[in-house]
Amino acid sequence: MKTQMEQNGIVILTDEATKMVSESTLWNDDLRPTTLKEHSWKGINFATLWIGMCLCIPSYTMASGMIALGMNWWQAVGTIFLGNVIVLIPILLNSHAGTKFGIPYPVFARLWFGDKGAHIPTLARAIVAAGWFGINTWIGTGAIDTLLVASFPSWTNLPGHTAIVFVLFWALNIGIAYKGPEAIKKLSSIAAPIVGISSVILLIWALTHAGGWGPIFETPSQFKTTGEFLKVFFPSLTGVIGFWATLALNIPDFCRYAQSQKSQIVAQSLSLPITMTVFSFIGIAVTSATVVIFGQAIWDPVQLLAKFPPFVILLGTIVIVISSLTINVGANVVAPARAIENLYPKRITFGIGAIITGLFAILLQPWYIMSNFGNYIFGWLGTYAALLGPIDGIAIADYWLVRRKQLDLKELYEPNGRYSYVNGFNKNGIYALIIGVAIPILGLLIPSLRFLWDNAWTFGLFISIGVYTYLMRKDKSVLKAGEYEQITIVETPPHHVKSLETHL
């Protein structure tokens, strides 16, 4: 029986197959495959999405914080660029699956962990996203609180004034997120130009007050030997990779709406590394300038904002709030809300998932994570990169090496289907994850193996790829030769038909 149809490289369920699984406990309107009509995102939509997410305060703090750790400007810029080029690879590899089959991340995870086991990678991703949600909310809170103190000095005397701002700003974030993923396109198109222009203005200020490029570029590296530099470089590189390792996993949540593979590949390949590198350079340049202007490196933009007049603080706060809202809705709510929704698709909605995400973000104490740069890049970014690297590796290995881009879409929504494995769990995925996480952890326990932990994402990714591919080599869930063609109607694109008619 033909259950799916492929057109221009995009696969959808047939009407008959949709009717068969629409009452399944694994199906709801958010988790179902997208229709051809819903594949409406053009390249420009992915470009503005990434620009809007890259032009955020955590990008600024990550880059400029490397100056505080002792790097000079070109060492920091090089680290940022290399890290983003590396993480772009798994992003594009996982984007292909989302675009071709129109499935969100939790459904994609059913392939490699089973319909129940999928909760392991999706909830792991959800915890990280919730942490980022809290970090961005805390950054916005600091900016708003700074504005209020500068404008109304008595505000600082109000007990718990920062907590009050945090609760109100948290509620604003949740309120926007509750409206769902479609708000992302509109929010990104507004935020990208506003934050971009503001960044250029900040760079101009830094140049004029620091006396041009000279003082910025002349700030030397504080490392006396290559060994000293590498001790900071490798964990910093892992932090840069870990920064978007989250999106590398749940990028299908967005690419399931792509018009074509080409549009999303070109747009993402250009917008992510270029935007991150340019914006990071601005953060680095401004932080280097603060050493000249104020005598110390101020890597926190909120602290820098506090040194300006109230009107400038007002404008800066608006920019920071817009930036925080954009990345929170785009990068930090969709994945956990979907993961929570996947726990009980027939009862839990995306909106409820968004609210639970916000509550969990508070429990992760973002004020502690952001209290110093060591907590941020070595603790937060490094730790979750060690967890997400192996999951990224399993996803890539399953789709590209094990299944070779062929799967039975309908079976992803069958509780006892081919992707249920044993009682809903794929033990091979669990084994690969455990091994992929355990080996880098040895670097924490054995000093001579420290390089394993400093490069946890990279080692975890390749280890899990090898282990998972080996364990799945004879798995019954993999389609046999010719089976994909038996269940798939392949439609010839209209323009190809016209071309054939012309030649005939």
PDB file of C-alpha atoms in Angstrom, residues 2 25 29 50 84 89 105 161 170-171 185 226 237 314 327 351 395 404 410 439 451 463 469 477 486 493 497:
ATOM      1  CA  LYS A   2       1.249   3.465  -0.912  1.00  0.00           C
ATOM      2  CA  THR A  25      -1.832   8.554  20.682  1.00  0.00           C
ATOM      3  CA  ASP A  29      -1.845  18.840  15.076  1.00  0.00           C
ATOM      4  CA  TRP A  50      19.243  33.055  12.112  1.00  0.00           C
ATOM      5  CA  ASN A  84      30.223  28.074  13.922  1.00  0.00           C
ATOM      6  CA  ILE A  89      27.612  20.747   9.545  1.00  0.00           C
ATOM      7  CA  TYR A 105      12.309  17.092  16.447  1.00  0.00           C
ATOM      8  CA  HIS A 161      12.870  45.238  42.661  1.00  0.00           C
ATOM      9  CA  TRP A 170       9.149  36.327  32.307  1.00  0.00           C
ATOM     10  CA  ALA A 171       5.384  36.680  31.897  1.00  0.00           C
ATOM     11  CA  LYS A 185       8.796  34.747  11.459  1.00  0.00           C
ATOM     12  CA  THR A 226      50.936  28.166  22.958  1.00  0.00           C
ATOM     13  CA  LEU A 237      35.717  26.279  20.999  1.00  0.00           C
ATOM     14  CA  LEU A 314      16.107  53.489  27.434  1.00  0.00           C
ATOM     15  CA  ILE A 327      15.878  34.221  20.775  1.00  0.00           C
ATOM     16  CA  GLY A 351       0.946  26.505  24.955  1.00  0.00           C
ATOM     17  CA  ALA A 395      20.680  11.600  14.789  1.00  0.00           C
ATOM     18  CA  ARG A 404      20.213   6.484   4.027  1.00  0.00           C
ATOM     19  CA  LYS A 410       3.289   6.656   8.731  1.00  0.00           C
ATOM     20  CA  ILE A 439      34.214   8.631  27.399  1.00  0.00           C
ATOM     21  CA  PHE A 451      41.505  16.976  26.265  1.00  0.00           C
ATOM     22  CA  ILE A 463      32.060   8.206  19.209  1.00  0.00           C
ATOM     23  CA  THR A 469      26.108   2.763  13.163  1.00  0.00           C
ATOM     24  CA  SER A 477      13.475  -1.168  11.582  1.00  0.00           C
ATOM     25  CA  GLN A 486       6.724   0.116  -2.495  1.00  0.00           C
ATOM     26  CA  PRO A 493       7.662  17.896 -10.884  1.00  0.00           C
ATOM     27  CA  VAL A 497       7.017  17.172 -17.377  1.00  0.00           C
TER      28      VAL A 497
END
